[in-house]
Coordinates of C-alpha atoms in Angstrom, one line a residue:
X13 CA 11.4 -50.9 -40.2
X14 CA 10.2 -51.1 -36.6
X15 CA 8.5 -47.1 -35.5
X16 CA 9.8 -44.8 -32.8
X17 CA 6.9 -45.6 -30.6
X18 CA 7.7 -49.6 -31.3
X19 CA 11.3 -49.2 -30.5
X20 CA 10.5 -47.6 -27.4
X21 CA 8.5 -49.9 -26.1
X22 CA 10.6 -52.9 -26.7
X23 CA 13.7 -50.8 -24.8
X24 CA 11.4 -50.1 -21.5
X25 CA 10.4 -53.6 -21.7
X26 CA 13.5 -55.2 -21.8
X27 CA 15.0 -52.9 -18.9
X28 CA 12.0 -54.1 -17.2
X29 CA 12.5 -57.9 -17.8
X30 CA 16.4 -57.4 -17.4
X31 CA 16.4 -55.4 -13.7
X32 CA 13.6 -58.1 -12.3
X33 CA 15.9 -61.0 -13.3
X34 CA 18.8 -59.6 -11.9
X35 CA 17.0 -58.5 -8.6
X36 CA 15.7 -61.7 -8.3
X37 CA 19.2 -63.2 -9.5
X38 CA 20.8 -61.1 -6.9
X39 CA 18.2 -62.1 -4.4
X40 CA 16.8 -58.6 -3.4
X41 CA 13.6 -58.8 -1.2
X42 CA 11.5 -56.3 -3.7
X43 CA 12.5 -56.2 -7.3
X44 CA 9.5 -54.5 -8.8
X45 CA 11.5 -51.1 -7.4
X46 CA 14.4 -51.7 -9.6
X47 CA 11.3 -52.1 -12.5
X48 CA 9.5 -49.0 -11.3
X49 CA 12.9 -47.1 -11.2
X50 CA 13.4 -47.6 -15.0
X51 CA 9.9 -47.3 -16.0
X52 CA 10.3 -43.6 -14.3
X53 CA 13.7 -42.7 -16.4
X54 CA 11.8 -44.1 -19.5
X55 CA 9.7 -41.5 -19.5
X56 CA 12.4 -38.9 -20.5
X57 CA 12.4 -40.6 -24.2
X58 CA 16.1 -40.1 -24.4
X59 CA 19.5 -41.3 -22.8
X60 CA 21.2 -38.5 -21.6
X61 CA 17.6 -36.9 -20.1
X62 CA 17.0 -39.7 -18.1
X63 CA 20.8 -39.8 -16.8
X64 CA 19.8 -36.3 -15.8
X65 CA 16.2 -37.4 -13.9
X66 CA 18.3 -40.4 -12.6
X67 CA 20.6 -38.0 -10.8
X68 CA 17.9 -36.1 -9.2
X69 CA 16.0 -39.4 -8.6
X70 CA 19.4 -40.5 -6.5
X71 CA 19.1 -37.0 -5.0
X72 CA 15.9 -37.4 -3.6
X73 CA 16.3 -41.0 -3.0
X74 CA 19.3 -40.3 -0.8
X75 CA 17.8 -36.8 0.8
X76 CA 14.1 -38.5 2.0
X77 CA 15.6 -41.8 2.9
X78 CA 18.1 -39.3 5.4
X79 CA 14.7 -37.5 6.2
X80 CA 13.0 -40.5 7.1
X81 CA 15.6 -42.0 9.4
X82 CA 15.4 -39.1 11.4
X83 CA 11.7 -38.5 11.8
X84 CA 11.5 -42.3 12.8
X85 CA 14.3 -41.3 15.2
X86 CA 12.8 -38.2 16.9
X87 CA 9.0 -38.6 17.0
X88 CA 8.2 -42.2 16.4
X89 CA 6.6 -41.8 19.3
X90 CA 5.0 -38.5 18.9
X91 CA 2.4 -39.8 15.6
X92 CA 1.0 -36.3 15.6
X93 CA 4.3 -34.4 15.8
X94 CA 5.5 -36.7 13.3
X95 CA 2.6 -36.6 10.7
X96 CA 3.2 -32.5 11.3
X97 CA 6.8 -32.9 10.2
X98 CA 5.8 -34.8 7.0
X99 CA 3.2 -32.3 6.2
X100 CA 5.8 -29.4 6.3
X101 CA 7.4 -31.3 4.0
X102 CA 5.4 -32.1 1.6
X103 CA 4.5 -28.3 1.4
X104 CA 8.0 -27.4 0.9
X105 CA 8.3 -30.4 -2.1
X106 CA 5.0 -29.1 -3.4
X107 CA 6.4 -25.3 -3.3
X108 CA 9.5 -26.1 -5.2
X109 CA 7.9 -29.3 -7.5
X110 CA 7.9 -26.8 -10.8
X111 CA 11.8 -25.8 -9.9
X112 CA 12.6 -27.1 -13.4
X113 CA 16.6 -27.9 -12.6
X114 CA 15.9 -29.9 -8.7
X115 CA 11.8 -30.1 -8.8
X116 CA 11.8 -33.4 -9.2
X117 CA 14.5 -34.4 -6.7
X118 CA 11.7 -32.6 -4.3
X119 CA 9.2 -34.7 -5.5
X120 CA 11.3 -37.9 -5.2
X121 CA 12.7 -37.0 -1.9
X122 CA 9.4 -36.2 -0.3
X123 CA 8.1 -39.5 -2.2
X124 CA 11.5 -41.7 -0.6
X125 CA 10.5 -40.3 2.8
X126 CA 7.2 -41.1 3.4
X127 CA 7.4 -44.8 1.8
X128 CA 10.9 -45.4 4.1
X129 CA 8.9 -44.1 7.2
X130 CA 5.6 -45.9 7.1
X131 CA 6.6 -49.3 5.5
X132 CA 9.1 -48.8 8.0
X133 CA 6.4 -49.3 10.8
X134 CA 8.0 -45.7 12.8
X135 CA 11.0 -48.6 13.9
X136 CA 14.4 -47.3 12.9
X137 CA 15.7 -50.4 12.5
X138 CA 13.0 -51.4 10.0
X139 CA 13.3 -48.2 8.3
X140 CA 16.8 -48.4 7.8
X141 CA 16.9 -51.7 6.4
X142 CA 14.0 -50.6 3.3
X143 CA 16.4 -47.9 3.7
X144 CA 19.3 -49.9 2.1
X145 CA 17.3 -51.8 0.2
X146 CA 15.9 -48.9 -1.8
X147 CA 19.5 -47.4 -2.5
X148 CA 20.5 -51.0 -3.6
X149 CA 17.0 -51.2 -6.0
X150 CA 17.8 -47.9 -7.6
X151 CA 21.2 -48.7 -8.3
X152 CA 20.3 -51.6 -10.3
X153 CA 17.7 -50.1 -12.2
X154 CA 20.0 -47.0 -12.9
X155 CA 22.7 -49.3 -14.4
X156 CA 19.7 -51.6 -16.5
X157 CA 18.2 -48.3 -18.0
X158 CA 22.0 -46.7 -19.0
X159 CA 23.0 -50.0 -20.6
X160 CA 20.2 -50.3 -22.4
X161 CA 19.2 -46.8 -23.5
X162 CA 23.2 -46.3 -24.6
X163 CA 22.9 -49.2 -26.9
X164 CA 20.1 -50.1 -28.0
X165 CA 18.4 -47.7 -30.5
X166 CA 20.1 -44.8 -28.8
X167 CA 17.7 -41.8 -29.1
X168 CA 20.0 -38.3 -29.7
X169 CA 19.0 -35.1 -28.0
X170 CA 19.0 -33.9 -31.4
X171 CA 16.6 -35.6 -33.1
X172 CA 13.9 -35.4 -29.7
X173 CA 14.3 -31.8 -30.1
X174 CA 13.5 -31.4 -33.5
X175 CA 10.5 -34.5 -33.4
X176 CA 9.4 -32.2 -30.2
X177 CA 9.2 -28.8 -31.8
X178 CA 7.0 -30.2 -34.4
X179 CA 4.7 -31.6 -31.7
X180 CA 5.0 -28.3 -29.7
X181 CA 4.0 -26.8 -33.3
X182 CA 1.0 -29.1 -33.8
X183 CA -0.5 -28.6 -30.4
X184 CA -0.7 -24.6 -30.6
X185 CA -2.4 -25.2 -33.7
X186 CA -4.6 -27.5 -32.2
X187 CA -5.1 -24.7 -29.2
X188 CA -5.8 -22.0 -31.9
X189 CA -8.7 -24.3 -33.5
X190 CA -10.2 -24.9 -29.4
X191 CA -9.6 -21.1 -28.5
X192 CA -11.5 -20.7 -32.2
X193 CA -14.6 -23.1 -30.9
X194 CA -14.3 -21.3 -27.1
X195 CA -14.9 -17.9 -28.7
X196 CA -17.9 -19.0 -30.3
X197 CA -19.1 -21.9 -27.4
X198 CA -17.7 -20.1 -24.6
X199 CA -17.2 -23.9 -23.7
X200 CA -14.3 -26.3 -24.5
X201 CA -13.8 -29.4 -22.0
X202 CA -10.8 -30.1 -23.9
X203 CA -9.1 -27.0 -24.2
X204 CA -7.3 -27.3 -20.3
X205 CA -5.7 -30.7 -21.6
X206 CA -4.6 -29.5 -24.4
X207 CA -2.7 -26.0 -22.5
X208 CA -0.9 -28.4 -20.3
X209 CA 0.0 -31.2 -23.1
X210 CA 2.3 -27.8 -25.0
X211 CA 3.4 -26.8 -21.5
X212 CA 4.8 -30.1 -21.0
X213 CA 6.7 -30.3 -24.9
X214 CA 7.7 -26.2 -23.6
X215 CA 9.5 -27.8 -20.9
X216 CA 10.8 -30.4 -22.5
X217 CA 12.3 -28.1 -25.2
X218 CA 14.3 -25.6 -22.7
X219 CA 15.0 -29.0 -20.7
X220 CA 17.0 -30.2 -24.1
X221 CA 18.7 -27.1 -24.9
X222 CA 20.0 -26.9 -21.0
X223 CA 21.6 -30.6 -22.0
X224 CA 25.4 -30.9 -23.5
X225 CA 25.3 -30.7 -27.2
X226 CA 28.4 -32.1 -28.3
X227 CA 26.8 -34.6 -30.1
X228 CA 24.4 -32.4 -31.9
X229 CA 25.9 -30.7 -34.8
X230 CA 23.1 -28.2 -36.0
X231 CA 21.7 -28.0 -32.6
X232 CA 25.1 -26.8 -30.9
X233 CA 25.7 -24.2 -34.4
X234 CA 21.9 -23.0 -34.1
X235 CA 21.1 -23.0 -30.5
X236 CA 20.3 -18.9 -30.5
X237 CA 18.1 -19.6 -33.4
X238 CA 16.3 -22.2 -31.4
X239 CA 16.2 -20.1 -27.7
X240 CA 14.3 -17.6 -30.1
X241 CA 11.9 -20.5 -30.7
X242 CA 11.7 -22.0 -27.5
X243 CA 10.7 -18.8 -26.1
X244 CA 7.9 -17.6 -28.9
X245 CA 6.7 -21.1 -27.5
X246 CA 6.1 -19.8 -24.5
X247 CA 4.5 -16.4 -24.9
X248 CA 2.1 -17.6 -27.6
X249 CA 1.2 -20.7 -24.9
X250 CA 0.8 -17.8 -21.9
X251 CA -1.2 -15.4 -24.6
X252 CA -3.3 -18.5 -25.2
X253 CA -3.9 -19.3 -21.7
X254 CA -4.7 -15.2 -20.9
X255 CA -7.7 -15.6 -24.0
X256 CA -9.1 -18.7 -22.7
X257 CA -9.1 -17.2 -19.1
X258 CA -11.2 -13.5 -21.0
X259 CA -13.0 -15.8 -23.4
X260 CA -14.6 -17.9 -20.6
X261 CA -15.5 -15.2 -17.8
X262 CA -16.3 -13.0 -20.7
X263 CA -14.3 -10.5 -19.6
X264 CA -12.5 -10.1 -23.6
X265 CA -11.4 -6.4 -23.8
X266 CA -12.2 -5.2 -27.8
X267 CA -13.2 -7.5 -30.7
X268 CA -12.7 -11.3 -29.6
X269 CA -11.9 -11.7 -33.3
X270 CA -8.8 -9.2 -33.7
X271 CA -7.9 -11.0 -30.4
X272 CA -8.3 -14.6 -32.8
X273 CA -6.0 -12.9 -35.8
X274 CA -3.2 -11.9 -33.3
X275 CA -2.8 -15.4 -31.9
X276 CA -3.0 -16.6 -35.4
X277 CA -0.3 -14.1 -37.1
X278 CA 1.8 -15.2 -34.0
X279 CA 1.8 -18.6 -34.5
X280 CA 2.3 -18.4 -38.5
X281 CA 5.7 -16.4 -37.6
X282 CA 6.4 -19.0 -35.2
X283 CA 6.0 -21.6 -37.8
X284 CA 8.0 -19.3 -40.7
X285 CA 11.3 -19.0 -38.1
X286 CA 11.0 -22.9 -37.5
X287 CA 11.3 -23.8 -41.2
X288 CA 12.8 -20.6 -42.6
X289 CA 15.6 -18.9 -42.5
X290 CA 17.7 -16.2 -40.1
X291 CA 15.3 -13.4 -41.5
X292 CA 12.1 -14.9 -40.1
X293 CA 14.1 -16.0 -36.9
X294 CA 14.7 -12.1 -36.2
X295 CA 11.6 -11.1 -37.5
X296 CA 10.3 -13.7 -34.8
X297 CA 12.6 -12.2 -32.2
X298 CA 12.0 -8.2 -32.4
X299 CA 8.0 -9.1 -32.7
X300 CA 8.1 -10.4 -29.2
X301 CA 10.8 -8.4 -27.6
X302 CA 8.4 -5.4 -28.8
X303 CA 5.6 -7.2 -27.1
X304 CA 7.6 -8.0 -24.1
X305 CA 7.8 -4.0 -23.5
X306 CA 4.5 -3.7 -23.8
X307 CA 3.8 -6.0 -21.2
X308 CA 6.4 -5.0 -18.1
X309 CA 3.8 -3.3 -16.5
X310 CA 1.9 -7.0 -16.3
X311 CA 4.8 -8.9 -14.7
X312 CA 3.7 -7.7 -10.9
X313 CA 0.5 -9.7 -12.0
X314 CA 2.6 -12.4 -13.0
X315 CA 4.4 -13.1 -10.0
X316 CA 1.2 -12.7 -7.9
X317 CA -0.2 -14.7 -9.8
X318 CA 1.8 -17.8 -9.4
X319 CA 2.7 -16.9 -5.8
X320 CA -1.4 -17.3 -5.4
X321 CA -0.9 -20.7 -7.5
X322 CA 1.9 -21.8 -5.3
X323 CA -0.2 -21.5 -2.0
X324 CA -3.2 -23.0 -3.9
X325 CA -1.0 -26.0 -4.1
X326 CA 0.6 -26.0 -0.6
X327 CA -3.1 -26.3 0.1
X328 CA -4.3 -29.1 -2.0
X329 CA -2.1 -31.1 -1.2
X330 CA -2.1 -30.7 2.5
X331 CA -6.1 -31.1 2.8
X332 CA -5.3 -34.7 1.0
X333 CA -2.2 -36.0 3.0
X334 CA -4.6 -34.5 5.9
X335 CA -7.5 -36.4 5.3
X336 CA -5.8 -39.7 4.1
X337 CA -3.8 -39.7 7.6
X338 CA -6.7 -39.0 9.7
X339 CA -8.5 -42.2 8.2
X340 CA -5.4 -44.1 8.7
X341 CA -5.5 -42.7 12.6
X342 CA -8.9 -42.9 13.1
X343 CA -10.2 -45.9 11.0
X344 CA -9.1 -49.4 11.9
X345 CA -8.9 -50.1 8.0
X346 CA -6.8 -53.4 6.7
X347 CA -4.0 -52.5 4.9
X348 CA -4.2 -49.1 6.5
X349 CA -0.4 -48.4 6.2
X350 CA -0.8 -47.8 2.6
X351 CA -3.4 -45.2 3.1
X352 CA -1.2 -42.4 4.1
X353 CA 1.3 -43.7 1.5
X354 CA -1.1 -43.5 -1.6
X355 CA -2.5 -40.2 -0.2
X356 CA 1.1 -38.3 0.4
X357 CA 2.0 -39.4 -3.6
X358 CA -1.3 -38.3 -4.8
X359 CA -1.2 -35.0 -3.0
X360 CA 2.5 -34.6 -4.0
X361 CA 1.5 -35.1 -7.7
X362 CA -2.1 -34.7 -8.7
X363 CA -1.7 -30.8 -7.3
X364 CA 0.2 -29.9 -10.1
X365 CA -1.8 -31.4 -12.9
X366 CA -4.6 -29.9 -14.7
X367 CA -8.3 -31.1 -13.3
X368 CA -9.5 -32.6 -16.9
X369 CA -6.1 -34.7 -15.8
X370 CA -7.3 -36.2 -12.5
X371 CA -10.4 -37.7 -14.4
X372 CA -7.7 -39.3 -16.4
X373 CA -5.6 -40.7 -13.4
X374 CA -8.9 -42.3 -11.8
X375 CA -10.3 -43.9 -15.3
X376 CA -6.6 -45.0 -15.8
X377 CA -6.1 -46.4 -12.1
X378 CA -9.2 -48.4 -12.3
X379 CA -8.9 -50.4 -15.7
X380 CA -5.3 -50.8 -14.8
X381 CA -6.2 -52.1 -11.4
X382 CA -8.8 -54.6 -13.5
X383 CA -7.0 -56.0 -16.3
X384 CA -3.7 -57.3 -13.7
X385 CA -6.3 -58.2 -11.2
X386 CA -7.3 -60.8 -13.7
X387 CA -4.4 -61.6 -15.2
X388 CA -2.7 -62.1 -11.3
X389 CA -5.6 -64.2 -10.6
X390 CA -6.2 -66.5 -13.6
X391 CA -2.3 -66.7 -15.0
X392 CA 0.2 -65.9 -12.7
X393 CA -0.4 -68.8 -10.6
X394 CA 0.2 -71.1 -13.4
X395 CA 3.9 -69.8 -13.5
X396 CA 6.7 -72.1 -12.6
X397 CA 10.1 -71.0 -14.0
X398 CA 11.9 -67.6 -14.0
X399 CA 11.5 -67.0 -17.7
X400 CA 8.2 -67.2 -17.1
X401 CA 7.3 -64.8 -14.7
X402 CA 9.9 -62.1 -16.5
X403 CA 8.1 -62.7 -20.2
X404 CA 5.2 -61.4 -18.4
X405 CA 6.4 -58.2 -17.3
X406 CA 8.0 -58.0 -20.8
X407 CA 4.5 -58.6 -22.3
X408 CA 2.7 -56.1 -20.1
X409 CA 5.4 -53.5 -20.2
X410 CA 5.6 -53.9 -24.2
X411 CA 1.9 -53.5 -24.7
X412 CA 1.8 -50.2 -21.8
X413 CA 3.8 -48.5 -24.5
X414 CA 2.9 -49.9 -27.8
X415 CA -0.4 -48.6 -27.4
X416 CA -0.3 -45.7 -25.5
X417 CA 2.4 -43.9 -27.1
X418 CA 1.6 -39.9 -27.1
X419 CA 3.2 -37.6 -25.1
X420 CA -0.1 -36.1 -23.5
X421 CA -0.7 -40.3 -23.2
X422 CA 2.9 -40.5 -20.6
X423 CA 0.6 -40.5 -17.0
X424 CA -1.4 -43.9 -18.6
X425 CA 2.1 -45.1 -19.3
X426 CA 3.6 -44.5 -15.9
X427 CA 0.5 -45.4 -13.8
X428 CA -0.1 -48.7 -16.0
X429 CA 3.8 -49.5 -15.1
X430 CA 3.5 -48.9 -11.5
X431 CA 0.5 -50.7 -10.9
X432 CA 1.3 -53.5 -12.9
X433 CA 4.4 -53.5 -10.2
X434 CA 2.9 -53.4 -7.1
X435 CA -0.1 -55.2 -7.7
X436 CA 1.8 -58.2 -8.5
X437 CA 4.3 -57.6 -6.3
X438 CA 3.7 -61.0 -4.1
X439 CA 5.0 -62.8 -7.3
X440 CA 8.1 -61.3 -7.3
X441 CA 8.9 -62.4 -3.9
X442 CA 11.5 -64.7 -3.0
X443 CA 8.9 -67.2 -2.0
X444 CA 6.1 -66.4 -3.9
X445 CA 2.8 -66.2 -3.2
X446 CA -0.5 -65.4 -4.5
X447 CA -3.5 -64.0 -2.2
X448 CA -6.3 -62.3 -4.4
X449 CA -7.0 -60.1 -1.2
X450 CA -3.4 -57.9 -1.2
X451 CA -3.6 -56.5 -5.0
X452 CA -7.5 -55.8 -4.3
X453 CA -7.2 -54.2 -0.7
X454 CA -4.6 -52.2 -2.7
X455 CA -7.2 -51.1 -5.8
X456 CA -9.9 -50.4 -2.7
X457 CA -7.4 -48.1 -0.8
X458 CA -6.0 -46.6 -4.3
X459 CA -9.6 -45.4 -5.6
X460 CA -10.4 -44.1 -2.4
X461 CA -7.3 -41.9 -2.0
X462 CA -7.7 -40.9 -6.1
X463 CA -11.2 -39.9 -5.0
X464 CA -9.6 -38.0 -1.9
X465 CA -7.5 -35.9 -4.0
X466 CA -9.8 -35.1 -6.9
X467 CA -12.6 -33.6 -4.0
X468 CA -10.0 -31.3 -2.7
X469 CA -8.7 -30.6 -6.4
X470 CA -12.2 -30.1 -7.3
X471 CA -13.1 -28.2 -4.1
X472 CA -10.0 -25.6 -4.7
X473 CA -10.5 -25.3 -8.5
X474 CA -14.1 -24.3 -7.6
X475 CA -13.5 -21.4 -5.0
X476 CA -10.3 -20.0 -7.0
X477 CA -12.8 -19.4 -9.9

């Protein structure tokens, strides 16, 4: 019996194999969007939580594309006015990005807007024409990834849930051992990782109870039960991060052990209401709503606190676009257009992801940029039927997420896919060519712009400490 991690991949694969073919069937001029459209939904592990991403990737898809059209219209030829009106965007997509209903129809749309406006060349004409064509791509990748993911080893919201709260449950025991280590160290490079890989299974979690549960039986008949535990999730992940933040300034009010047996007793009545019964669920419940008295007086912190976060963001993320557009201004570089392009992404999306993160993205982006480099140089060109050139996207797409299959592993998995897209995307032309210097001008322009955003991440990180 094939795993979950197995299935999974051979689903993304074959949406991937299936949208190119028809794209190419169907003769649209770039068919690796369709691909890069379902390899984004894929990353929501089940059906119905990708039909929800889908409708806020058709949000923003339909939002920056109307964004784009009229910046090209009113200050094509006004660069700096222009590049002004982008970056007030992107702080305003940056500012909502953690809006967990619409943050990632921000993302999307600011994402939509700049690729429609710079590929675009500032001409409306062109613009409106990628403009079509990216509607028409997403559509077809939409309908690949439903038809698929609704019949072929159909994932229930049910049984994500319950596969993610044991996950959720591993990694704050896996915290509790680092926070353990800090306390003695007063040093753990892996502890930052490991905050954001629960805060990503948290979200997911409150994102699958927010979902229709018709389908789920003894999710729908338990769902108070499970708001309980969704929500212990949280405060023992925001207790966590408030020890790692005293444990590494030193700043630990009291014994730094009692501190160690409170997180611990917290996180074995977490585990008791998960596999127990109502008892430990309202023992679980009156221990933190006793807690949460205690703490209204901290909540003005709160809120200051991740208003300061918010700006610290806007920031980030403006210093990159900033930079990345004044090189593309000022710097006759080839292949300049997709400086500003790379940069807005990066600055859209590395600001919200933890440092020890960013080192990930760059390691990823440059063995990813090497192994298709190669394999678009020495086998590609050998390629002369259809089937061909889809079992190779199969192939890659299969082995992306066959052996990256963890959670905290999703960035590899998205990065390797988009890459392995546009990198190869001469091939999937509808007279296809093969020029060595396109996918490597792209690797150049990518590390440089990856190397933009981690100074300025770096740079921020440094002075907010």
């Amino acid at each position: 019996m094939l795993s979950l991690p197995i299935k999974e991949a051979v689903k993304i694969s074959l949406c991937v194999g299936i949208a190119i073919a028809l794209a190419l069937f169907f003769q649209l001029e770039k068919p690796y969007w369709a691909a890069i459209t379902v390899i984004v939904l894929a990353s929501n592990e089940t059906f119905g939580h990708g039909l929800n991403k889908s409708r806020n990737r058709l949000i923003g898809t339909i939002g920056g594309i109307f964004l784009a059209l009229l910046l090209v219209s009113f200050f094509a030829q006004t660069p700096i006015v222009f590049l002004g009106c982008l970056l007030l965007l992107l702080a305003v997509s940056v500012w909502f990005a953690d809006d967990l209903r619409y943050g990632y129809a921000f993302t999307m749309g600011f994402t939509v807007c700049t690729i429609v406006a710079v590929m675009g060349g500032f001409n409306g004409e062109a613009s409106f024409e990628i403009a079509v064509l990216r509607i028409q791509e997403n559509i077809l990748g939409v309908l690949v990834y439903s038809i698929i993911y609704r019949f072929v080893w159909p994932l229930s919201t049910e049984s994500l849930f319950f596969s993610s709260v044991d996950s959720a449950l591993n990694s704050v025991y896996k915290i509790e051992k680092e926070i353990n280590q800090l306390a003695v160290n007063a040093n753990d490079e892996n502890i930052e990782a490991s905050l954001f890989d629960a805060q990503l299974l948290i979200t997911k979690l409150n994102d699958l109870l927010t979902m229709p549960l018709s389908a789920s039986y003894k999710l729908q008949n338990e769902k108070k039960k499970w708001i309980v535990i969704v929500n212990a999730f949280s405060h023992v992940l925001q207790h966590s991060k408030n020890m790692v933040k005293q444990f590494e300034s030193d700043k630990s009010n009291g014994d730094k052990q009692q501190q160690l047996n409170y997180l611990s007793q917290e996180i074995k009545m977490l585990s008791n209401a998960i596999h127990g019964e109502k008892l430990e669920v309202n023992i679980l419940a009156n221990y933190w709503s006793h807690e949460s008295i205690k703490l209204q007086h901290s909540k003005p912190i709160v809120k200051a606190n991740k208003l300061k976060l918010k700006i610290n963001r806007v920031i980030r993320a403006v210093a990159i676009a900033s930079t990345c557009y004044g090189a593309w201004i000022y710097f006759a570089l080839p292949g300049s257009v997709f400086i500003p392009m790379f940069g807005s992404i990066l600055a859209n999306i590395t600001v919200t992801l933890p440092f020890a993160m960013i080192k990930q993205v760059i390691l990823a982006a440059f063995l990813w940029g090497v192994v298709f480099l190669l394999q678009y140089i020495f086998i590609m060109p050998a390629f002369t039927e259809l089937w061909q050139l889809v079992g190779f996207y199969i192939i890659n797409i299969f082995l992306i997420w066959a052996l990256f299959p963890k959670p905290a592993m999703m960035l590899v998995r998205l990065l390797g896919g988009n890459l392995l897209m546009v990198m190869t995307m001469s091939a999937l032309q509808l007279t296809p060519s093969y020029d060595i210097n396109t996918p490597l001008l792209l690797l150049v322009i990518l590390m440089i712009t990856v190397t933009v955003a981690r100074f300025y991440n770096q740079l921020f990180m440094l002075k907010s400490n």
